[in-house]
C-alpha cells in the first residue's frame, strides 16, 4: 500500500517518521514536494519515502491520501486536485468536517478524520479517529494510542482538547522563566521544569484509576504551597478562562461546518 501526504509540514514529518520507524514492514510513502526541506529530510532519512513531483502526483500514486495543510490554505489547494472514487482520504485538519471535505474531494467518498499529535514520531502519540475505519486504526495504532470516536461530536470534543498543547507548554515555560528570573541558569531552569512536566505525566499515566481531581487533591498538601498556588489560580479564574478557550474552539468547529451539516 502507498500512503500519500499532501502538505509536508510538522505533523506530516512526525507521522512519516513514526510510520518509517515501526518494527517490521514499512509502508511506501509519497510526500508532496512542499515544504522542500522537510520532504528532502524525510526522503534522505527513510528508504520507504519518496518525494512526488506535485500534489496531484501524490494522489495519482497513492491509494490512501493524508491531507495535512494549514486550515487557511487547504480548501483552495484541495479544490485544484482530482481524486478518484476509490481513494481513502485521511484528513489531519481538525476544522474540516466530513461533510465539508466530501464537497471538495468528490468523487472520493471514504473520508476518515484523524488528529495525530507530534509524539507519533516516537510511537507515543494519542490519535483520535472518526469514524472508526479499520485501516486508519491499523495505520495509527503502532504510533501510540488510537482513540476511536463513535460519533461526530465525540471526535470533535477530542479535537478541541488537542488545542491545549501550546497552552500546556506555556505553563511549563512560565515555570522555567520564573526560575531564570530567580537567577537559575537557563539550562537548569529548562531541565527542572521539563522534569516536573514529565513526572506529572508519568504519575497520571501510572495511576489510570485516579481521576485528575484526585491527583490534584493528593498534590495539594493541606496548608502547603501547592494548595496556595491552586487557590490563587482558581481565585483568578485561570481554569475557567482555559475552559472558555476550549468552548471557543468548539464554536470555531461548529462555525466551520457547511450550513447543511
Ligand atoms: N502540528 C500539529 O501538531 C498538528 C497539526 N494538525 C493539523 O495538520 C495541518 C498541518 O499542520 P502542521 O503540519 O502543523 O502545519 P505546517 O505549517 O507545519 O505544514 C503545512 C505544510 O503545508 C505546506 N504547503 C503550503 N502550501 C502548499 C501547497 N500549495 N501544496 C502543498 N503543500 C503546501 C507548507 O509548506 P511551506 O512550509 O513551504 O509553506 C507546510 O509545510 C493543520 O491543519 C493542523 O491543524 C493536526 C494534528 C496535529
Ligand atoms: O494547532 C493546531 O491547529 C493543530 C491541531 C491539533 C494540534 N495542533
Coordinates of C-alpha atoms and ligand atoms in Angstrom, one line a residue, residues 7-11 32 34-35 55 68-71 73 77 92-94 115-116 118, ligand 1:
X7 CA 1.3 19.2 2.9
X8 CA 4.8 18.1 4.2
X9 CA 4.9 20.2 7.4
X10 CA 5.4 19.4 11.0
X11 CA 2.7 16.9 11.5
X32 CA 4.3 16.3 -1.6
X34 CA 6.4 21.4 -0.2
X35 CA 7.9 22.0 2.3
X55 CA 0.3 17.4 -5.2
X68 CA -2.1 18.0 6.2
X69 CA -2.5 21.5 5.0
X70 CA -2.9 24.7 7.1
X71 CA -6.6 25.5 7.8
X73 CA -4.9 27.3 2.7
X77 CA -5.4 23.8 -2.7
X92 CA -5.5 15.7 9.8
X93 CA -7.2 19.1 9.7
X94 CA -9.5 19.5 12.7
X115 CA -5.8 14.1 14.6
X116 CA -2.3 12.7 15.3
X118 CA 3.6 15.1 17.2
Ligands
LIG1 N1 1.2 20.3 14.2 C1 0.4 19.5 14.9 O1 0.7 19.1 16.0 C2 -0.9 19.1 14.3 C3 -1.4 19.7 13.2 N2 -2.6 19.2 12.7 C4 -3.2 19.9 11.5 O2 -2.5 19.5 10.4 C5 -2.4 20.6 9.4 C6 -1.0 20.9 9.2 O3 -0.4 21.3 10.4 P1 1.2 21.5 10.5 O4 1.9 20.3 9.9 O5 1.5 21.8 11.9 O6 1.4 22.8 9.6 P2 2.7 23.2 8.8 O7 2.6 24.7 8.6 O8 4.0 22.7 9.5 O9 2.6 22.4 7.5 C7 1.8 22.7 6.4 C8 2.6 22.5 5.2 O10 1.8 22.7 4.0 C9 2.7 23.2 3.0 N3 2.0 23.8 1.9 C10 1.7 25.1 1.8 N4 1.1 25.3 0.6 C11 1.1 24.1 0.0 C12 0.6 23.7 -1.3 N5 0.1 24.5 -2.2 N6 0.8 22.4 -1.6 C13 1.3 21.5 -0.7 N7 1.8 21.9 0.5 C14 1.7 23.2 0.8 C15 3.6 24.1 3.8 O11 4.8 24.3 3.0 P3 5.7 25.7 3.3 O12 6.4 25.4 4.6 O13 6.6 25.7 2.2 O14 4.7 26.8 3.4 C16 3.8 23.4 5.1 O15 5.0 22.6 5.0 C17 -3.2 21.7 10.0 O16 -4.5 21.7 9.5 C18 -3.2 21.4 11.5 O17 -4.2 22.0 12.2 C19 -3.2 18.1 13.2 C20 -2.7 17.5 14.2 C21 -1.5 17.9 14.9

